[in-house]
mmCIF file of C-alpha atoms in Angstrom:
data_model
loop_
_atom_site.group_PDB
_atom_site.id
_atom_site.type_symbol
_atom_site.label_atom_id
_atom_site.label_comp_id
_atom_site.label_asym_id
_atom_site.label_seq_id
_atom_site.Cartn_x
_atom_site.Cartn_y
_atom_site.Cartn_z
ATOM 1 C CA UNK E 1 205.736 78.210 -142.881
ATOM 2 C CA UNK E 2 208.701 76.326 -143.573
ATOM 3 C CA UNK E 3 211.855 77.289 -146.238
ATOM 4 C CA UNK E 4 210.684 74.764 -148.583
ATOM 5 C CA UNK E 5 207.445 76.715 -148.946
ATOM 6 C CA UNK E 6 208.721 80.145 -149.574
ATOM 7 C CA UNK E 7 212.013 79.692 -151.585
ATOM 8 C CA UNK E 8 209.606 78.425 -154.468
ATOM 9 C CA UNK E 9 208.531 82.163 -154.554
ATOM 10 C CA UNK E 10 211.501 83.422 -154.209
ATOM 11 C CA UNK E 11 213.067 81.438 -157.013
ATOM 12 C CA UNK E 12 209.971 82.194 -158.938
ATOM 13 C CA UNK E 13 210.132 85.747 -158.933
ATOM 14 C CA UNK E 14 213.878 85.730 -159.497
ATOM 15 C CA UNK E 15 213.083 84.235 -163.180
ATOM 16 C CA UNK E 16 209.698 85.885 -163.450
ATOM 17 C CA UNK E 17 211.702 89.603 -162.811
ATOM 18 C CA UNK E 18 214.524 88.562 -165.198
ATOM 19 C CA UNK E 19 212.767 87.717 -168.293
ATOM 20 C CA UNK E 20 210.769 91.045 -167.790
ATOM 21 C CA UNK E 21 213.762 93.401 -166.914
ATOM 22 C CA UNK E 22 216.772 91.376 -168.275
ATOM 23 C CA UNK E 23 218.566 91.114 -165.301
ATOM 24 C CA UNK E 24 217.847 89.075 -161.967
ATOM 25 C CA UNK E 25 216.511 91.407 -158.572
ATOM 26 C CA UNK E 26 218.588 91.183 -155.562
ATOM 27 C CA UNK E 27 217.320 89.713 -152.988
ATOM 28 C CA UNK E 28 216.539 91.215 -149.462
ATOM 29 C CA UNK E 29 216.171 90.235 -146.223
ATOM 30 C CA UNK E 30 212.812 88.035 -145.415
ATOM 31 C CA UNK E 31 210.944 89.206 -142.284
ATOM 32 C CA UNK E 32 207.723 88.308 -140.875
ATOM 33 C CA UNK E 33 205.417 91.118 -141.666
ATOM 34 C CA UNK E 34 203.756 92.928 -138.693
ATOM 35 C CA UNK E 35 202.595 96.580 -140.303
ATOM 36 C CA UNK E 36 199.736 95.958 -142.395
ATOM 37 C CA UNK E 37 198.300 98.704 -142.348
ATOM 38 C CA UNK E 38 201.192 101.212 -143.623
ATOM 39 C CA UNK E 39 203.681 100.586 -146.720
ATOM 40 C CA UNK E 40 205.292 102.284 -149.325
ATOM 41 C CA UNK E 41 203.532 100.073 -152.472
ATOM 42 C CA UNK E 42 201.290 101.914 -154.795
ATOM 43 C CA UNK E 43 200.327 98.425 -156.544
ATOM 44 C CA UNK E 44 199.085 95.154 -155.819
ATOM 45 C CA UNK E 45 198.557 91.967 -157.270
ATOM 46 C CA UNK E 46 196.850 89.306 -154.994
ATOM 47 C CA UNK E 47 195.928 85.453 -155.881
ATOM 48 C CA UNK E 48 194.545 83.010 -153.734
ATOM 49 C CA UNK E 49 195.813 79.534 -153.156
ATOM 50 C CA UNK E 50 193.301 77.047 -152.464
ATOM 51 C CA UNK E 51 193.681 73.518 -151.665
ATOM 52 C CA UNK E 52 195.465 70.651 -148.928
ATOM 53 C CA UNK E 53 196.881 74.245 -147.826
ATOM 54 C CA UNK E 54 195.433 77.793 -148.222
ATOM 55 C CA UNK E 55 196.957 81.406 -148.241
ATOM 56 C CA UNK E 56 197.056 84.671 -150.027
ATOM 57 C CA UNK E 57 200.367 85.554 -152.165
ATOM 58 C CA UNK E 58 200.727 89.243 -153.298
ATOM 59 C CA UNK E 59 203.456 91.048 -155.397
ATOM 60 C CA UNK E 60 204.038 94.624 -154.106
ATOM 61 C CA UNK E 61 204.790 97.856 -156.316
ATOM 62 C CA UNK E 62 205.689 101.570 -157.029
ATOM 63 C CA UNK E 63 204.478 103.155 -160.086
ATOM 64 C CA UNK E 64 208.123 103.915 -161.271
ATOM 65 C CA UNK E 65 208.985 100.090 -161.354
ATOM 66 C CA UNK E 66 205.341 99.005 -162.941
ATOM 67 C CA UNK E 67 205.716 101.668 -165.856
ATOM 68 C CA UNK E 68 209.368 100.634 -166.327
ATOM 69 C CA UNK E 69 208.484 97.315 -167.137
ATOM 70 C CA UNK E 70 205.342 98.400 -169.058
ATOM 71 C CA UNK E 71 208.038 100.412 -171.177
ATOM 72 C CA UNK E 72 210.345 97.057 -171.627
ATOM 73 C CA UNK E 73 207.592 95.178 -172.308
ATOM 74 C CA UNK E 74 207.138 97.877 -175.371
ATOM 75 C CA UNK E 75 203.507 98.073 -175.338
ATOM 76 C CA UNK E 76 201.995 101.509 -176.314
ATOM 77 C CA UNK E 77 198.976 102.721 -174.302
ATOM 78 C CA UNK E 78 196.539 105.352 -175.997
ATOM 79 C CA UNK E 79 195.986 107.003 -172.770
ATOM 80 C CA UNK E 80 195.599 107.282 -168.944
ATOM 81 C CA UNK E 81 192.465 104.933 -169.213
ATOM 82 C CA UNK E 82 193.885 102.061 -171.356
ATOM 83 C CA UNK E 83 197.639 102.680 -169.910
ATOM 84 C CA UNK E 84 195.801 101.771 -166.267
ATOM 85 C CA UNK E 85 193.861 98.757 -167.683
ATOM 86 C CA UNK E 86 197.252 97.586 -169.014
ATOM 87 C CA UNK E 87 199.248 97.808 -166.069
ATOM 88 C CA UNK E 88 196.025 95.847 -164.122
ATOM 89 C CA UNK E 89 196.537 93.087 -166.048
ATOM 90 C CA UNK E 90 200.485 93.066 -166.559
ATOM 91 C CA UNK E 91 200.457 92.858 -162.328
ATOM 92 C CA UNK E 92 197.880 90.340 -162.449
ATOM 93 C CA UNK E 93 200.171 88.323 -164.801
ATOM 94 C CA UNK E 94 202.765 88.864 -162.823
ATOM 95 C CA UNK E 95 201.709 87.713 -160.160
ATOM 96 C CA UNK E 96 199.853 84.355 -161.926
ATOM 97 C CA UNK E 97 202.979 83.524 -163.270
ATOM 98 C CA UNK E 98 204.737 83.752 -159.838
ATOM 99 C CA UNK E 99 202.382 81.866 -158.145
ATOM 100 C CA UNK E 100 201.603 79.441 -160.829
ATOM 101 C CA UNK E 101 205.242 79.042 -161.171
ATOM 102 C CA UNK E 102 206.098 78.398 -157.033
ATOM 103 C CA UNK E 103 203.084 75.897 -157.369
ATOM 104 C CA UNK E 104 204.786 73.727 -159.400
ATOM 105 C CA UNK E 105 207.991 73.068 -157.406
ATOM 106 C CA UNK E 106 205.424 72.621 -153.966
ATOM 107 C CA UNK E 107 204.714 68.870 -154.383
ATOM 108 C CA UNK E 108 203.604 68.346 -150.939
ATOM 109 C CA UNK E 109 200.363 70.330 -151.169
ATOM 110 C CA UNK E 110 197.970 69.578 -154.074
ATOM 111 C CA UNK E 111 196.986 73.377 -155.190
ATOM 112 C CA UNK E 112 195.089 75.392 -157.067
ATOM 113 C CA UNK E 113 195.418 79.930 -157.779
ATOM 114 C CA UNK E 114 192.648 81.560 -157.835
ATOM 115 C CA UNK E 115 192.337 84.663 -160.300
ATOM 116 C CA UNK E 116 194.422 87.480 -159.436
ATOM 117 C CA UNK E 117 193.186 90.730 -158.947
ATOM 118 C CA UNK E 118 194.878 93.812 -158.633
ATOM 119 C CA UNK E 119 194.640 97.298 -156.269
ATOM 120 C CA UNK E 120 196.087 100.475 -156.672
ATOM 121 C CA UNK E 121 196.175 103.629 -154.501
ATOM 122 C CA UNK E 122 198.365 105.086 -151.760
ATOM 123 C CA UNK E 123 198.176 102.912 -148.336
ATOM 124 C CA UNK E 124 195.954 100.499 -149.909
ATOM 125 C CA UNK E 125 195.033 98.025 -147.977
ATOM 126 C CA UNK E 126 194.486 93.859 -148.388
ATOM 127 C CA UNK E 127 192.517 91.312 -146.062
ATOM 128 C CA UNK E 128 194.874 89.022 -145.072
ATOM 129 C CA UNK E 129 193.851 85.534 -143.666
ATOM 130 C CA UNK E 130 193.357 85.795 -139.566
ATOM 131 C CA UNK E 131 195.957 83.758 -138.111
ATOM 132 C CA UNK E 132 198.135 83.039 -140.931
ATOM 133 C CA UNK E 133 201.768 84.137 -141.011
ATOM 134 C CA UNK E 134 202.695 86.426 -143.591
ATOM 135 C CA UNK E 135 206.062 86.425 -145.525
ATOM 136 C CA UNK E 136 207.915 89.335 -146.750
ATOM 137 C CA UNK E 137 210.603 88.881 -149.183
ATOM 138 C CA UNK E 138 211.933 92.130 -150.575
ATOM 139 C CA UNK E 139 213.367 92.448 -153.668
ATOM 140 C CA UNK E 140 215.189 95.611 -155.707
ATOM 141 C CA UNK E 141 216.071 96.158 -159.002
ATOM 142 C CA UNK E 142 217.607 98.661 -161.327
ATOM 143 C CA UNK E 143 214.400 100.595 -161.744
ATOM 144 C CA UNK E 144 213.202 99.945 -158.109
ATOM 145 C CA UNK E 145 212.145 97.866 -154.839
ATOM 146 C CA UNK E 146 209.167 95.719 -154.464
ATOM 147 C CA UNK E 147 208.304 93.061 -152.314
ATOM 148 C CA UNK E 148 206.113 89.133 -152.361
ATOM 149 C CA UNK E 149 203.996 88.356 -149.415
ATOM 150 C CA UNK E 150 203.444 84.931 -149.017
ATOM 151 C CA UNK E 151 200.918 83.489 -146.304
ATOM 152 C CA UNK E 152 200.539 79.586 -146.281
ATOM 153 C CA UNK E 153 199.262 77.540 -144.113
ATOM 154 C CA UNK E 154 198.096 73.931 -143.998
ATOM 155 C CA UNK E 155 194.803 72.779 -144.194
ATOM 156 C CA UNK E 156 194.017 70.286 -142.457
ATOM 157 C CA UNK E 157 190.167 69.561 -143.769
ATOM 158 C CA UNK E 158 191.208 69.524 -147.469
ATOM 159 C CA UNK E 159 194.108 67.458 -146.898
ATOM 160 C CA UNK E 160 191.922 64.507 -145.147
ATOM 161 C CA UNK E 161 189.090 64.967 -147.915
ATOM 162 C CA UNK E 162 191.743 64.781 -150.307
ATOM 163 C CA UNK E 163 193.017 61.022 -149.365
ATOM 164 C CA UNK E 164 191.538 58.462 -151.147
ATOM 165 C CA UNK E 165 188.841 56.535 -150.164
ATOM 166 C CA UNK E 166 189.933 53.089 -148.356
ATOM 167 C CA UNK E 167 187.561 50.116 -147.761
ATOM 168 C CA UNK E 168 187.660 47.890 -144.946
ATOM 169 C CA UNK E 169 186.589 44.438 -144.526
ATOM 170 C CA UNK E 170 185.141 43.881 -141.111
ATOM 171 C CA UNK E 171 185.068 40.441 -139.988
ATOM 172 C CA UNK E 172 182.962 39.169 -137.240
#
């Protein structure tokens, strides 16, 4: 994966973060995740990317920093029950709008997202594409760290069944 298809998401989730929390993350060190088995993220949100290139992109996150922005965002939850439907789909947004967002400034690649879904739990786990390099770029902000995996890769097939069709004359 090269620079120009990661800073998209990085840039992405800088203004996605500061229109939520009113100030912009800092930005941590990217690294090539190895561990995927064991992390510190009790939330979630996944989307596919489909298209002349393919990959998973996931937004990372502790309860703390989901209910803080649920509380910025100023929505009032009856309950445990609707208070955990809420914060499914405010990470699913989140990570839509990231993604969607990247998408946009990745001309190269003609892409689609798929629809994001979201998993919580301790040492939850998601099934990352074999073979794929995965992206971590950690972020922190006032109310907490979280981090956006990005895995990207070509692909090949699409791209060539993408190209328009070309006649040729053959002369004999």
């Amino acid at each position: 994966m090269k620079a120009e298809h990661i800073n998209p998401f990085l840039n992405s989730t800088l203004n996605v973060f500061e229109s939520m929390l009113g100030s912009q993350p800092q930005v941590g060190q990217k690294s090539l995740m190895k561990n995927f088995y064991t992390h510190r993220w009790d939330i979630s949100g996944v989307i596919g990317i489909t298209g002349t290139a393919d990959g998973v992109i996931a937004i990372r996150l502790t309860h703390k920093l989901v209910e803080k922005i649920l509380e910025k965002s100023e929505i009032v939850c009856s309950g445990p029950e609707e208070t955990a439907e809420i914060i499914n789909g405010m990470v699913g947004e989140i990570i839509n709008m990231i993604a969607g967002n990247a998408l946009g400034e990745i001309t190269r690649f003609d892409l689609d997202i798929t629809v994001p879904f979201v998993v919580q739990g301790d040492n939850h786990s998601i099934g990352w594409p074999r073979n794929n390099p995965i992206i971590a770029i950690p972020f922190i902000t006032n109310y907490g760290p979280f981090e956006v995996n990005v895995s990207l890769r070509d692909n090949f097939y699409n791209a060539v069944n993408s190209l328009p069709l070309m006649s040729a004359q053959l002369n004999f």
